[in-house]
Amino acid sequence: MKMPTPKAHGIHVAKMCEAFGKNGIDTTLVAPRSVSRIKDDPFTYYGLEHTFKHMPIWCINLNRYFPVVGYWLRFFSFPIFTLLRFLFTPRNSVHVHTRDFIVARIFTSFGFNVSYEAHRIPTKKKQFFSHLRNVSKIVANSEGVAQEFREAGFANVL
């Protein structure tokens, strides 16, 4: 997800980062660097207080030219380039909160503390849950999603 975006999830993510910052949590919004018609930064676009940092990360973005291949290149290149940016950061100084199960999987594999924000359960449940086994917390957006995680054996579900 590029930031800012006119889509609803963009304002949700931005407002969460603002709230984390207002509560004294040192927060950085990491999002793909993208060419966009929106020229404002997230703070101006969404009318946010400067309570967090915004860090655009370069990734391979060929969606405009090759929609299917471009999507998958961006899907995998963003988590990899983000990991490279934080690879030599002390693990105890970073907590990753993400909606992307691939980001969660990669960062937990490298010893980072990760919470996953779940909005739905995909049809391939077993494979999906296996990617998230090592996250420290699951944050569910509904009781139904939370219950599915609990039934799959996850203990720290909010």
PDB file of N, CA, C and O in Angstrom, residues 87-152:
ATOM      1  N   LEU A  87      17.587  -4.787   8.928  1.00  0.00           N
ATOM      2  CA  LEU A  87      18.304  -6.014   9.247  1.00  0.00           C
ATOM      3  C   LEU A  87      19.338  -5.850  10.360  1.00  0.00           C
ATOM      4  O   LEU A  87      19.492  -6.725  11.204  1.00  0.00           O
ATOM      5  N   PHE A  88      20.028  -4.731  10.393  1.00  0.00           N
ATOM      6  CA  PHE A  88      21.082  -4.536  11.384  1.00  0.00           C
ATOM      7  C   PHE A  88      20.636  -3.662  12.550  1.00  0.00           C
ATOM      8  O   PHE A  88      21.448  -3.182  13.320  1.00  0.00           O
ATOM      9  N   THR A  89      19.334  -3.507  12.691  1.00  0.00           N
ATOM     10  CA  THR A  89      18.766  -2.781  13.820  1.00  0.00           C
ATOM     11  C   THR A  89      18.600  -3.764  14.974  1.00  0.00           C
ATOM     12  O   THR A  89      18.169  -4.898  14.748  1.00  0.00           O
ATOM     13  N   PRO A  90      18.942  -3.359  16.196  1.00  0.00           N
ATOM     14  CA  PRO A  90      18.749  -4.275  17.327  1.00  0.00           C
ATOM     15  C   PRO A  90      17.293  -4.735  17.411  1.00  0.00           C
ATOM     16  O   PRO A  90      16.366  -3.925  17.354  1.00  0.00           O
ATOM     17  N   ARG A  91      17.093  -6.025  17.521  1.00  0.00           N
ATOM     18  CA  ARG A  91      15.747  -6.610  17.496  1.00  0.00           C
ATOM     19  C   ARG A  91      14.858  -6.084  18.620  1.00  0.00           C
ATOM     20  O   ARG A  91      13.657  -5.946  18.453  1.00  0.00           O
ATOM     21  N   ASN A  92      15.448  -5.785  19.758  1.00  0.00           N
ATOM     22  CA  ASN A  92      14.636  -5.319  20.887  1.00  0.00           C
ATOM     23  C   ASN A  92      14.201  -3.859  20.735  1.00  0.00           C
ATOM     24  O   ASN A  92      13.417  -3.370  21.527  1.00  0.00           O
ATOM     25  N   SER A  93      14.700  -3.156  19.713  1.00  0.00           N
ATOM     26  CA  SER A  93      14.313  -1.756  19.525  1.00  0.00           C
ATOM     27  C   SER A  93      13.217  -1.592  18.473  1.00  0.00           C
ATOM     28  O   SER A  93      12.797  -0.474  18.200  1.00  0.00           O
ATOM     29  N   VAL A  94      12.761  -2.688  17.893  1.00  0.00           N
ATOM     30  CA  VAL A  94      11.759  -2.618  16.823  1.00  0.00           C
ATOM     31  C   VAL A  94      10.600  -3.568  17.125  1.00  0.00           C
ATOM     32  O   VAL A  94      10.813  -4.722  17.473  1.00  0.00           O
ATOM     33  N   HIS A  95       9.399  -3.050  16.997  1.00  0.00           N
ATOM     34  CA  HIS A  95       8.202  -3.890  17.005  1.00  0.00           C
ATOM     35  C   HIS A  95       7.492  -3.629  15.689  1.00  0.00           C
ATOM     36  O   HIS A  95       7.194  -2.487  15.348  1.00  0.00           O
ATOM     37  N   VAL A  96       7.219  -4.663  14.939  1.00  0.00           N
ATOM     38  CA  VAL A  96       6.560  -4.539  13.644  1.00  0.00           C
ATOM     39  C   VAL A  96       5.082  -4.855  13.832  1.00  0.00           C
ATOM     40  O   VAL A  96       4.726  -5.914  14.337  1.00  0.00           O
ATOM     41  N   HIS A  97       4.232  -3.910  13.446  1.00  0.00           N
ATOM     42  CA  HIS A  97       2.788  -4.126  13.439  1.00  0.00           C
ATOM     43  C   HIS A  97       2.368  -4.077  11.980  1.00  0.00           C
ATOM     44  O   HIS A  97       2.600  -3.084  11.300  1.00  0.00           O
ATOM     45  N   THR A  98       1.784  -5.162  11.469  1.00  0.00           N
ATOM     46  CA  THR A  98       1.510  -5.247  10.042  1.00  0.00           C
ATOM     47  C   THR A  98       0.177  -5.917   9.753  1.00  0.00           C
ATOM     48  O   THR A  98      -0.315  -6.695  10.561  1.00  0.00           O
ATOM     49  N   ARG A  99      -0.346  -5.620   8.566  1.00  0.00           N
ATOM     50  CA  ARG A  99      -1.533  -6.301   8.041  1.00  0.00           C
ATOM     51  C   ARG A  99      -1.135  -7.310   6.967  1.00  0.00           C
ATOM     52  O   ARG A  99      -1.986  -7.940   6.380  1.00  0.00           O
ATOM     53  N   ASP A 100       0.140  -7.404   6.689  1.00  0.00           N
ATOM     54  CA  ASP A 100       0.653  -8.235   5.603  1.00  0.00           C
ATOM     55  C   ASP A 100       1.290  -9.490   6.186  1.00  0.00           C
ATOM     56  O   ASP A 100       2.310  -9.413   6.869  1.00  0.00           O
ATOM     57  N   PHE A 101       0.693 -10.656   5.924  1.00  0.00           N
ATOM     58  CA  PHE A 101       1.205 -11.875   6.546  1.00  0.00           C
ATOM     59  C   PHE A 101       2.598 -12.239   6.040  1.00  0.00           C
ATOM     60  O   PHE A 101       3.367 -12.872   6.760  1.00  0.00           O
ATOM     61  N   ILE A 102       2.961 -11.825   4.826  1.00  0.00           N
ATOM     62  CA  ILE A 102       4.320 -12.084   4.330  1.00  0.00           C
ATOM     63  C   ILE A 102       5.332 -11.256   5.124  1.00  0.00           C
ATOM     64  O   ILE A 102       6.385 -11.759   5.517  1.00  0.00           O
ATOM     65  N   VAL A 103       5.010 -10.001   5.385  1.00  0.00           N
ATOM     66  CA  VAL A 103       5.882  -9.156   6.228  1.00  0.00           C
ATOM     67  C   VAL A 103       6.008  -9.790   7.607  1.00  0.00           C
ATOM     68  O   VAL A 103       7.106  -9.901   8.155  1.00  0.00           O
ATOM     69  N   ALA A 104       4.889 -10.241   8.165  1.00  0.00           N
ATOM     70  CA  ALA A 104       4.927 -10.884   9.487  1.00  0.00           C
ATOM     71  C   ALA A 104       5.825 -12.108   9.465  1.00  0.00           C
ATOM     72  O   ALA A 104       6.654 -12.304  10.355  1.00  0.00           O
ATOM     73  N   ARG A 105       5.667 -12.942   8.465  1.00  0.00           N
ATOM     74  CA  ARG A 105       6.471 -14.174   8.357  1.00  0.00           C
ATOM     75  C   ARG A 105       7.962 -13.870   8.242  1.00  0.00           C
ATOM     76  O   ARG A 105       8.790 -14.464   8.936  1.00  0.00           O
ATOM     77  N   ILE A 106       8.305 -12.942   7.363  1.00  0.00           N
ATOM     78  CA  ILE A 106       9.716 -12.612   7.139  1.00  0.00           C
ATOM     79  C   ILE A 106      10.340 -12.019   8.400  1.00  0.00           C
ATOM     80  O   ILE A 106      11.419 -12.441   8.827  1.00  0.00           O
ATOM     81  N   PHE A 107       9.662 -11.063   9.017  1.00  0.00           N
ATOM     82  CA  PHE A 107      10.255 -10.405  10.185  1.00  0.00           C
ATOM     83  C   PHE A 107      10.336 -11.326  11.402  1.00  0.00           C
ATOM     84  O   PHE A 107      11.304 -11.267  12.154  1.00  0.00           O
ATOM     85  N   THR A 108       9.349 -12.197  11.610  1.00  0.00           N
ATOM     86  CA  THR A 108       9.471 -13.147  12.726  1.00  0.00           C
ATOM     87  C   THR A 108      10.601 -14.136  12.456  1.00  0.00           C
ATOM     88  O   THR A 108      11.300 -14.535  13.389  1.00  0.00           O
ATOM     89  N   SER A 109      10.809 -14.497  11.201  1.00  0.00           N
ATOM     90  CA  SER A 109      11.909 -15.420  10.852  1.00  0.00           C
ATOM     91  C   SER A 109      13.267 -14.833  11.195  1.00  0.00           C
ATOM     92  O   SER A 109      14.222 -15.570  11.437  1.00  0.00           O
ATOM     93  N   PHE A 110      13.353 -13.505  11.216  1.00  0.00           N
ATOM     94  CA  PHE A 110      14.614 -12.846  11.538  1.00  0.00           C
ATOM     95  C   PHE A 110      14.651 -12.340  12.978  1.00  0.00           C
ATOM     96  O   PHE A 110      15.504 -11.540  13.340  1.00  0.00           O
ATOM     97  N   GLY A 111      13.729 -12.814  13.816  1.00  0.00           N
ATOM     98  CA  GLY A 111      13.785 -12.540  15.244  1.00  0.00           C
ATOM     99  C   GLY A 111      13.158 -11.241  15.700  1.00  0.00           C
ATOM    100  O   GLY A 111      13.353 -10.837  16.847  1.00  0.00           O
ATOM    101  N   PHE A 112      12.392 -10.584  14.845  1.00  0.00           N
ATOM    102  CA  PHE A 112      11.728  -9.339  15.257  1.00  0.00           C
ATOM    103  C   PHE A 112      10.432  -9.662  15.987  1.00  0.00           C
ATOM    104  O   PHE A 112       9.795 -10.688  15.751  1.00  0.00           O
ATOM    105  N   ASN A 113      10.038  -8.771  16.885  1.00  0.00           N
ATOM    106  CA  ASN A 113       8.773  -8.857  17.596  1.00  0.00           C
ATOM    107  C   ASN A 113       7.697  -8.322  16.653  1.00  0.00           C
ATOM    108  O   ASN A 113       7.779  -7.186  16.201  1.00  0.00           O
ATOM    109  N   VAL A 114       6.690  -9.139  16.351  1.00  0.00           N
ATOM    110  CA  VAL A 114       5.693  -8.779  15.343  1.00  0.00           C
ATOM    111  C   VAL A 114       4.286  -9.000  15.867  1.00  0.00           C
ATOM    112  O   VAL A 114       3.998 -10.031  16.474  1.00  0.00           O
ATOM    113  N   SER A 115       3.409  -8.027  15.613  1.00  0.00           N
ATOM    114  CA  SER A 115       1.974  -8.231  15.820  1.00  0.00           C
ATOM    115  C   SER A 115       1.310  -8.143  14.449  1.00  0.00           C
ATOM    116  O   SER A 115       1.711  -7.370  13.593  1.00  0.00           O
ATOM    117  N   TYR A 116       0.312  -8.987  14.262  1.00  0.00           N
ATOM    118  CA  TYR A 116      -0.382  -9.062  12.978  1.00  0.00           C
ATOM    119  C   TYR A 116      -1.813  -8.582  13.157  1.00  0.00           C
ATOM    120  O   TYR A 116      -2.536  -9.051  14.032  1.00  0.00           O
ATOM    121  N   GLU A 117      -2.230  -7.654  12.317  1.00  0.00           N
ATOM    122  CA  GLU A 117      -3.597  -7.145  12.347  1.00  0.00           C
ATOM    123  C   GLU A 117      -4.428  -7.900  11.313  1.00  0.00           C
ATOM    124  O   GLU A 117      -4.199  -7.775  10.116  1.00  0.00           O
ATOM    125  N   ALA A 118      -5.378  -8.688  11.779  1.00  0.00           N
ATOM    126  CA  ALA A 118      -6.177  -9.551  10.907  1.00  0.00           C
ATOM    127  C   ALA A 118      -7.556  -8.964  10.668  1.00  0.00           C
ATOM    128  O   ALA A 118      -8.270  -8.642  11.617  1.00  0.00           O
ATOM    129  N   HIS A 119      -7.896  -8.853   9.394  1.00  0.00           N
ATOM    130  CA  HIS A 119      -9.221  -8.359   9.019  1.00  0.00           C
ATOM    131  C   HIS A 119     -10.086  -9.449   8.404  1.00  0.00           C
ATOM    132  O   HIS A 119     -11.284  -9.273   8.282  1.00  0.00           O
ATOM    133  N   ARG A 120      -9.455 -10.536   8.000  1.00  0.00           N
ATOM    134  CA  ARG A 120     -10.196 -11.658   7.442  1.00  0.00           C
ATOM    135  C   ARG A 120      -9.301 -12.889   7.473  1.00  0.00           C
ATOM    136  O   ARG A 120      -8.099 -12.793   7.656  1.00  0.00           O
ATOM    137  N   ILE A 121      -9.920 -14.034   7.276  1.00  0.00           N
ATOM    138  CA  ILE A 121      -9.192 -15.294   7.207  1.00  0.00           C
ATOM    139  C   ILE A 121      -9.317 -15.802   5.771  1.00  0.00           C
ATOM    140  O   ILE A 121     -10.429 -16.005   5.287  1.00  0.00           O
ATOM    141  N   PRO A 122      -8.204 -16.001   5.071  1.00  0.00           N
ATOM    142  CA  PRO A 122      -8.303 -16.505   3.695  1.00  0.00           C
ATOM    143  C   PRO A 122      -8.777 -17.959   3.656  1.00  0.00           C
ATOM    144  O   PRO A 122      -8.806 -18.651   4.671  1.00  0.00           O
ATOM    145  N   THR A 123      -9.116 -18.420   2.477  1.00  0.00           N
ATOM    146  CA  THR A 123      -9.638 -19.778   2.337  1.00  0.00           C
ATOM    147  C   THR A 123      -8.594 -20.846   2.651  1.00  0.00           C
ATOM    148  O   THR A 123      -8.940 -21.910   3.145  1.00  0.00           O
ATOM    149  N   LYS A 124      -7.332 -20.579   2.364  1.00  0.00           N
ATOM    150  CA  LYS A 124      -6.268 -21.544   2.679  1.00  0.00           C
ATOM    151  C   LYS A 124      -5.797 -21.309   4.118  1.00  0.00           C
ATOM    152  O   LYS A 124      -4.689 -20.846   4.371  1.00  0.00           O
ATOM    153  N   LYS A 125      -6.677 -21.656   5.068  1.00  0.00           N
ATOM    154  CA  LYS A 125      -6.448 -21.352   6.477  1.00  0.00           C
ATOM    155  C   LYS A 125      -5.178 -21.973   7.035  1.00  0.00           C
ATOM    156  O   LYS A 125      -4.410 -21.304   7.727  1.00  0.00           O
ATOM    157  N   LYS A 126      -4.956 -23.237   6.772  1.00  0.00           N
ATOM    158  CA  LYS A 126      -3.816 -23.943   7.359  1.00  0.00           C
ATOM    159  C   LYS A 126      -2.497 -23.272   6.961  1.00  0.00           C
ATOM    160  O   LYS A 126      -1.635 -23.004   7.797  1.00  0.00           O
ATOM    161  N   GLN A 127      -2.345 -22.972   5.695  1.00  0.00           N
ATOM    162  CA  GLN A 127      -1.136 -22.303   5.195  1.00  0.00           C
ATOM    163  C   GLN A 127      -1.017 -20.901   5.783  1.00  0.00           C
ATOM    164  O   GLN A 127       0.052 -20.483   6.221  1.00  0.00           O
ATOM    165  N   PHE A 128      -2.116 -20.169   5.823  1.00  0.00           N
ATOM    166  CA  PHE A 128      -2.144 -18.816   6.380  1.00  0.00           C
ATOM    167  C   PHE A 128      -1.709 -18.820   7.843  1.00  0.00           C
ATOM    168  O   PHE A 128      -0.821 -18.065   8.244  1.00  0.00           O
ATOM    169  N   PHE A 129      -2.318 -19.689   8.643  1.00  0.00           N
ATOM    170  CA  PHE A 129      -1.978 -19.752  10.061  1.00  0.00           C
ATOM    171  C   PHE A 129      -0.524 -20.164  10.271  1.00  0.00           C
ATOM    172  O   PHE A 129       0.124 -19.686  11.193  1.00  0.00           O
ATOM    173  N   SER A 130       0.000 -21.021   9.412  1.00  0.00           N
ATOM    174  CA  SER A 130       1.397 -21.447   9.575  1.00  0.00           C
ATOM    175  C   SER A 130       2.358 -20.276   9.397  1.00  0.00           C
ATOM    176  O   SER A 130       3.405 -20.231  10.028  1.00  0.00           O
ATOM    177  N   HIS A 131       2.011 -19.315   8.563  1.00  0.00           N
ATOM    178  CA  HIS A 131       2.859 -18.126   8.373  1.00  0.00           C
ATOM    179  C   HIS A 131       2.883 -17.251   9.624  1.00  0.00           C
ATOM    180  O   HIS A 131       3.816 -16.469   9.815  1.00  0.00           O
ATOM    181  N   LEU A 132       1.875 -17.360  10.452  1.00  0.00           N
ATOM    182  CA  LEU A 132       1.721 -16.439  11.579  1.00  0.00           C
ATOM    183  C   LEU A 132       2.006 -17.068  12.936  1.00  0.00           C
ATOM    184  O   LEU A 132       1.832 -16.430  13.963  1.00  0.00           O
ATOM    185  N   ARG A 133       2.477 -18.306  12.971  1.00  0.00           N
ATOM    186  CA  ARG A 133       2.692 -19.019  14.230  1.00  0.00           C
ATOM    187  C   ARG A 133       3.609 -18.290  15.210  1.00  0.00           C
ATOM    188  O   ARG A 133       3.418 -18.403  16.418  1.00  0.00           O
ATOM    189  N   ASN A 134       4.583 -17.558  14.724  1.00  0.00           N
ATOM    190  CA  ASN A 134       5.577 -16.957  15.624  1.00  0.00           C
ATOM    191  C   ASN A 134       5.334 -15.487  15.948  1.00  0.00           C
ATOM    192  O   ASN A 134       6.180 -14.855  16.574  1.00  0.00           O
ATOM    193  N   VAL A 135       4.190 -14.933  15.543  1.00  0.00           N
ATOM    194  CA  VAL A 135       3.921 -13.538  15.895  1.00  0.00           C
ATOM    195  C   VAL A 135       3.590 -13.440  17.379  1.00  0.00           C
ATOM    196  O   VAL A 135       3.091 -14.392  17.985  1.00  0.00           O
ATOM    197  N   SER A 136       3.885 -12.286  17.960  1.00  0.00           N
ATOM    198  CA  SER A 136       3.661 -12.132  19.399  1.00  0.00           C
ATOM    199  C   SER A 136       2.196 -11.874  19.733  1.00  0.00           C
ATOM    200  O   SER A 136       1.730 -12.256  20.800  1.00  0.00           O
ATOM    201  N   LYS A 137       1.463 -11.221  18.823  1.00  0.00           N
ATOM    202  CA  LYS A 137       0.057 -10.925  19.062  1.00  0.00           C
ATOM    203  C   LYS A 137      -0.705 -10.925  17.752  1.00  0.00           C
ATOM    204  O   LYS A 137      -0.181 -10.562  16.709  1.00  0.00           O
ATOM    205  N   ILE A 138      -1.969 -11.287  17.845  1.00  0.00           N
ATOM    206  CA  ILE A 138      -2.908 -11.148  16.740  1.00  0.00           C
ATOM    207  C   ILE A 138      -3.907 -10.083  17.165  1.00  0.00           C
ATOM    208  O   ILE A 138      -4.495 -10.178  18.249  1.00  0.00           O
ATOM    209  N   VAL A 139      -4.087  -9.069  16.351  1.00  0.00           N
ATOM    210  CA  VAL A 139      -5.084  -8.039  16.598  1.00  0.00           C
ATOM    211  C   VAL A 139      -6.174  -8.247  15.555  1.00  0.00           C
ATOM    212  O   VAL A 139      -5.943  -8.045  14.365  1.00  0.00           O
ATOM    213  N   ALA A 140      -7.345  -8.688  15.990  1.00  0.00           N
ATOM    214  CA  ALA A 140      -8.445  -8.998  15.073  1.00  0.00           C
ATOM    215  C   ALA A 140      -9.430  -7.838  15.028  1.00  0.00           C
ATOM    216  O   ALA A 140      -9.681  -7.190  16.045  1.00  0.00           O
ATOM    217  N   ASN A 141     -10.011  -7.617  13.858  1.00  0.00           N
ATOM    218  CA  ASN A 141     -10.972  -6.520  13.734  1.00  0.00           C
ATOM    219  C   ASN A 141     -12.404  -6.937  14.050  1.00  0.00           C
ATOM    220  O   ASN A 141     -13.300  -6.106  14.028  1.00  0.00           O
ATOM    221  N   SER A 142     -12.607  -8.217  14.336  1.00  0.00           N
ATOM    222  CA  SER A 142     -13.950  -8.663  14.714  1.00  0.00           C
ATOM    223  C   SER A 142     -13.824  -9.881  15.631  1.00  0.00           C
ATOM    224  O   SER A 142     -12.798 -10.563  15.647  1.00  0.00           O
ATOM    225  N   GLU A 143     -14.884 -10.157  16.353  1.00  0.00           N
ATOM    226  CA  GLU A 143     -14.877 -11.323  17.237  1.00  0.00           C
ATOM    227  C   GLU A 143     -14.822 -12.616  16.430  1.00  0.00           C
ATOM    228  O   GLU A 143     -14.210 -13.588  16.839  1.00  0.00           O
ATOM    229  N   GLY A 144     -15.425 -12.614  15.248  1.00  0.00           N
ATOM    230  CA  GLY A 144     -15.392 -13.802  14.393  1.00  0.00           C
ATOM    231  C   GLY A 144     -13.981 -14.152  13.947  1.00  0.00           C
ATOM    232  O   GLY A 144     -13.570 -15.318  14.006  1.00  0.00           O
ATOM    233  N   VAL A 145     -13.229 -13.150  13.531  1.00  0.00           N
ATOM    234  CA  VAL A 145     -11.830 -13.371  13.127  1.00  0.00           C
ATOM    235  C   VAL A 145     -11.014 -13.806  14.336  1.00  0.00           C
ATOM    236  O   VAL A 145     -10.220 -14.742  14.267  1.00  0.00           O
ATOM    237  N   ALA A 146     -11.232 -13.150  15.477  1.00  0.00           N
ATOM    238  CA  ALA A 146     -10.508 -13.512  16.697  1.00  0.00           C
ATOM    239  C   ALA A 146     -10.784 -14.964  17.079  1.00  0.00           C
ATOM    240  O   ALA A 146      -9.867 -15.714  17.439  1.00  0.00           O
ATOM    241  N   GLN A 147     -12.030 -15.382  16.984  1.00  0.00           N
ATOM    242  CA  GLN A 147     -12.408 -16.746  17.346  1.00  0.00           C
ATOM    243  C   GLN A 147     -11.719 -17.767  16.438  1.00  0.00           C
ATOM    244  O   GLN A 147     -11.263 -18.811  16.910  1.00  0.00           O
ATOM    245  N   GLU A 148     -11.621 -17.477  15.151  1.00  0.00           N
ATOM    246  CA  GLU A 148     -10.941 -18.407  14.233  1.00  0.00           C
ATOM    247  C   GLU A 148      -9.473 -18.571  14.611  1.00  0.00           C
ATOM    248  O   GLU A 148      -8.934 -19.675  14.559  1.00  0.00           O
ATOM    249  N   PHE A 149      -8.825 -17.490  15.022  1.00  0.00           N
ATOM    250  CA  PHE A 149      -7.431 -17.583  15.461  1.00  0.00           C
ATOM    251  C   PHE A 149      -7.327 -18.393  16.750  1.00  0.00           C
ATOM    252  O   PHE A 149      -6.432 -19.226  16.895  1.00  0.00           O
ATOM    253  N   ARG A 150      -8.243 -18.158  17.686  1.00  0.00           N
ATOM    254  CA  ARG A 150      -8.224 -18.926  18.933  1.00  0.00           C
ATOM    255  C   ARG A 150      -8.424 -20.418  18.661  1.00  0.00           C
ATOM    256  O   ARG A 150      -7.732 -21.256  19.237  1.00  0.00           O
ATOM    257  N   GLU A 151      -9.361 -20.742  17.784  1.00  0.00           N
ATOM    258  CA  GLU A 151      -9.622 -22.141  17.436  1.00  0.00           C
ATOM    259  C   GLU A 151      -8.423 -22.785  16.745  1.00  0.00           C
ATOM    260  O   GLU A 151      -8.245 -24.001  16.825  1.00  0.00           O
ATOM    261  N   ALA A 152      -7.587 -21.963  16.091  1.00  0.00           N
ATOM    262  CA  ALA A 152      -6.388 -22.484  15.430  1.00  0.00           C
ATOM    263  C   ALA A 152      -5.210 -22.583  16.400  1.00  0.00           C
ATOM    264  O   ALA A 152      -4.102 -22.931  16.003  1.00  0.00           O
TER     265      ALA A 152
END
